[in-house]
XYZ file of N, CA and C in Angstrom:
210
model
N -7.272 166.705 105.462
C -6.193 165.772 105.635
C -4.963 166.260 104.881
N -5.129 166.664 103.632
C -4.002 167.109 102.823
C -3.352 168.370 103.359
N -4.159 169.312 103.793
C -3.622 170.569 104.321
C -2.840 170.331 105.609
N -3.325 169.438 106.454
C -2.594 169.140 107.692
C -1.293 168.402 107.410
N -1.282 167.550 106.385
C -0.042 166.866 106.032
C 0.985 167.875 105.523
N 0.533 168.779 104.678
C 1.433 169.810 104.166
C 1.974 170.652 105.314
N 1.118 170.987 106.252
C 1.529 171.752 107.421
C 2.542 170.972 108.250
N 2.356 169.668 108.371
C 3.301 168.827 109.117
C 4.672 168.829 108.449
N 4.684 168.879 107.134
C 5.952 168.901 106.396
C 6.752 170.159 106.693
N 6.077 171.188 107.167
C 6.737 172.456 107.488
C 6.713 172.720 108.996
N 6.638 171.643 109.764
C 6.565 171.777 111.211
C 7.794 172.455 111.793
N 7.598 173.157 112.869
C 8.672 173.930 113.497
C 9.543 173.085 114.429
N 9.011 171.964 114.865
C 9.759 171.074 115.755
C 9.249 169.655 115.548
N 9.959 168.705 116.106
C 9.518 167.307 116.012
C 8.148 167.136 116.660
N 7.954 167.780 117.796
C 6.653 167.690 118.491
C 5.546 168.277 117.628
N 5.833 169.370 116.945
C 4.857 170.006 116.063
C 4.500 169.082 114.896
N 5.509 168.469 114.311
C 5.278 167.536 113.191
C 4.429 166.364 113.659
N 4.768 165.792 114.788
C 4.014 164.647 115.315
C 2.573 165.034 115.617
N 2.367 166.208 116.194
C 1.006 166.669 116.497
C 0.187 166.814 115.216
N 0.795 167.366 114.183
C 0.076 167.568 112.926
C -0.163 166.250 112.202
N 0.794 165.329 112.302
C 0.573 164.012 111.708
C -0.527 163.262 112.451
N -0.671 163.516 113.739
C -1.763 162.910 114.498
C -3.114 163.414 113.994
N -3.167 164.694 113.629
C -4.401 165.241 113.043
C -4.707 164.567 111.709
N -3.672 164.341 110.916
C -3.860 163.653 109.637
C -4.422 162.258 109.880
N -3.876 161.569 110.872
C -4.366 160.232 111.202
C -5.837 160.261 111.603
N -6.209 161.211 112.446
C -7.611 161.326 112.881
C -8.535 161.618 111.699
N -8.133 162.534 110.837
C -8.975 162.896 109.697
C -9.083 161.755 108.694
N -7.994 161.036 108.504
C -8.014 159.896 107.589
C -8.929 158.805 108.125
N -8.819 158.542 109.419
C -9.676 157.539 110.047
C -11.142 157.961 109.983
N -11.403 159.248 110.185
C -12.778 159.743 110.099
C -13.322 159.611 108.675
N -12.492 159.894 107.685
C -12.922 159.751 106.291
C -13.315 158.314 105.993
N -12.514 157.376 106.500
C -12.828 155.963 106.301
C -14.152 155.612 106.976
N -14.368 156.141 108.159
C -15.639 155.910 108.865
C -16.822 156.360 108.001
N -16.735 157.572 107.445
C -17.845 158.092 106.650
C -18.059 157.276 105.385
N -16.984 156.813 104.759
C -17.143 155.966 103.567
C -17.821 154.652 103.928
N -17.415 154.066 105.051
C -18.049 152.822 105.499
C -19.531 153.044 105.791
N -19.861 154.164 106.410
C -21.249 154.484 106.727
C -22.074 154.681 105.451
N -21.495 155.348 104.471
C -22.183 155.565 103.191
C -22.563 154.234 102.560
N -21.654 153.267 102.643
C -21.943 151.934 102.101
C -22.978 151.225 102.975
N -22.792 151.305 104.281
C -23.680 150.605 105.220
C -25.138 151.038 105.077
N -25.382 152.333 104.903
C -26.759 152.809 104.808
C -27.300 152.726 103.384
N -26.456 152.312 102.452
C -26.924 152.080 101.095
C -26.928 153.285 100.175
N -26.216 154.352 100.545
C -26.161 155.510 99.655
C -25.359 155.215 98.392
N -24.307 154.411 98.545
C -23.493 153.978 97.413
C -23.109 152.522 97.610
N -22.966 151.784 96.526
C -22.495 150.406 96.667
C -20.990 150.397 96.960
N -20.538 149.343 97.595
C -19.131 149.211 97.951
C -18.216 149.383 96.745
N -18.635 148.849 95.588
C -17.762 148.932 94.408
C -17.497 150.379 93.983
N -18.378 151.299 94.348
C -18.188 152.716 93.994
C -17.163 153.402 94.896
N -16.993 152.918 96.118
C -16.092 153.576 97.066
C -14.898 152.716 97.477
N -14.823 151.501 96.990
C -13.761 150.597 97.444
C -12.364 151.120 97.099
N -12.198 151.726 95.921
C -10.889 152.275 95.578
C -10.508 153.417 96.520
N -11.469 154.278 96.822
C -11.209 155.380 97.762
C -10.893 154.847 99.158
N -11.612 153.816 99.568
C -11.366 153.232 100.880
C -9.971 152.612 100.943
N -9.570 151.955 99.870
C -8.229 151.356 99.822
C -7.152 152.439 99.877
N -7.348 153.495 99.103
C -6.383 154.593 99.100
C -6.319 155.255 100.481
N -7.462 155.416 101.090
C -7.523 156.006 102.426
C -6.771 155.141 103.434
N -6.931 153.839 103.337
C -6.238 152.910 104.230
C -4.730 152.984 104.009
N -4.309 153.105 102.757
C -2.883 153.244 102.454
C -2.322 154.529 103.066
N -3.065 155.618 102.931
C -2.625 156.896 103.503
C -2.512 156.770 105.013
N -3.483 156.130 105.631
C -3.468 155.937 107.082
C -2.244 155.125 107.503
N -1.957 154.062 106.786
C -0.805 153.211 107.088
C 0.501 153.975 106.926
N 0.642 154.684 105.816
C 1.862 155.459 105.579
C 2.037 156.542 106.620
N 0.956 157.180 107.004
C 1.033 158.223 108.021
C 1.488 157.649 109.359
N 0.978 156.493 109.721
C 1.384 155.855 110.982
C 2.865 155.494 110.949
N 3.335 154.982 109.817
C 4.754 154.664 109.668
C 5.584 155.941 109.769
N 5.119 156.985 109.119
C 5.823 158.267 109.139
C 5.961 158.790 110.563
N 4.917 158.643 111.375
C 4.964 159.102 112.767
C 6.002 158.330 113.574
N 6.146 157.044 113.278
C 7.105 156.227 114.032
C 8.545 156.631 113.756
N 8.804 157.147 112.544
C 10.169 157.507 112.177
C 10.449 158.996 112.329
N 9.499 159.735 112.901
C 9.698 161.173 113.095
C 10.290 161.428 114.454
């Protein structure tokens, strides 16, 4: 996710930036899925991953906003 965001910051065109930000969105959403699954199957309690899940949701929200203004 971080590497794709950095790559988007150096995009060659608006279309390139949007494409790379879309990858960031997909990876962020996938990360959230895996964290939810980890909690669901009982590998970790929610309290252990809730901060990461919140941060991930914030990144996802900011990325979506960023795409709208690109």
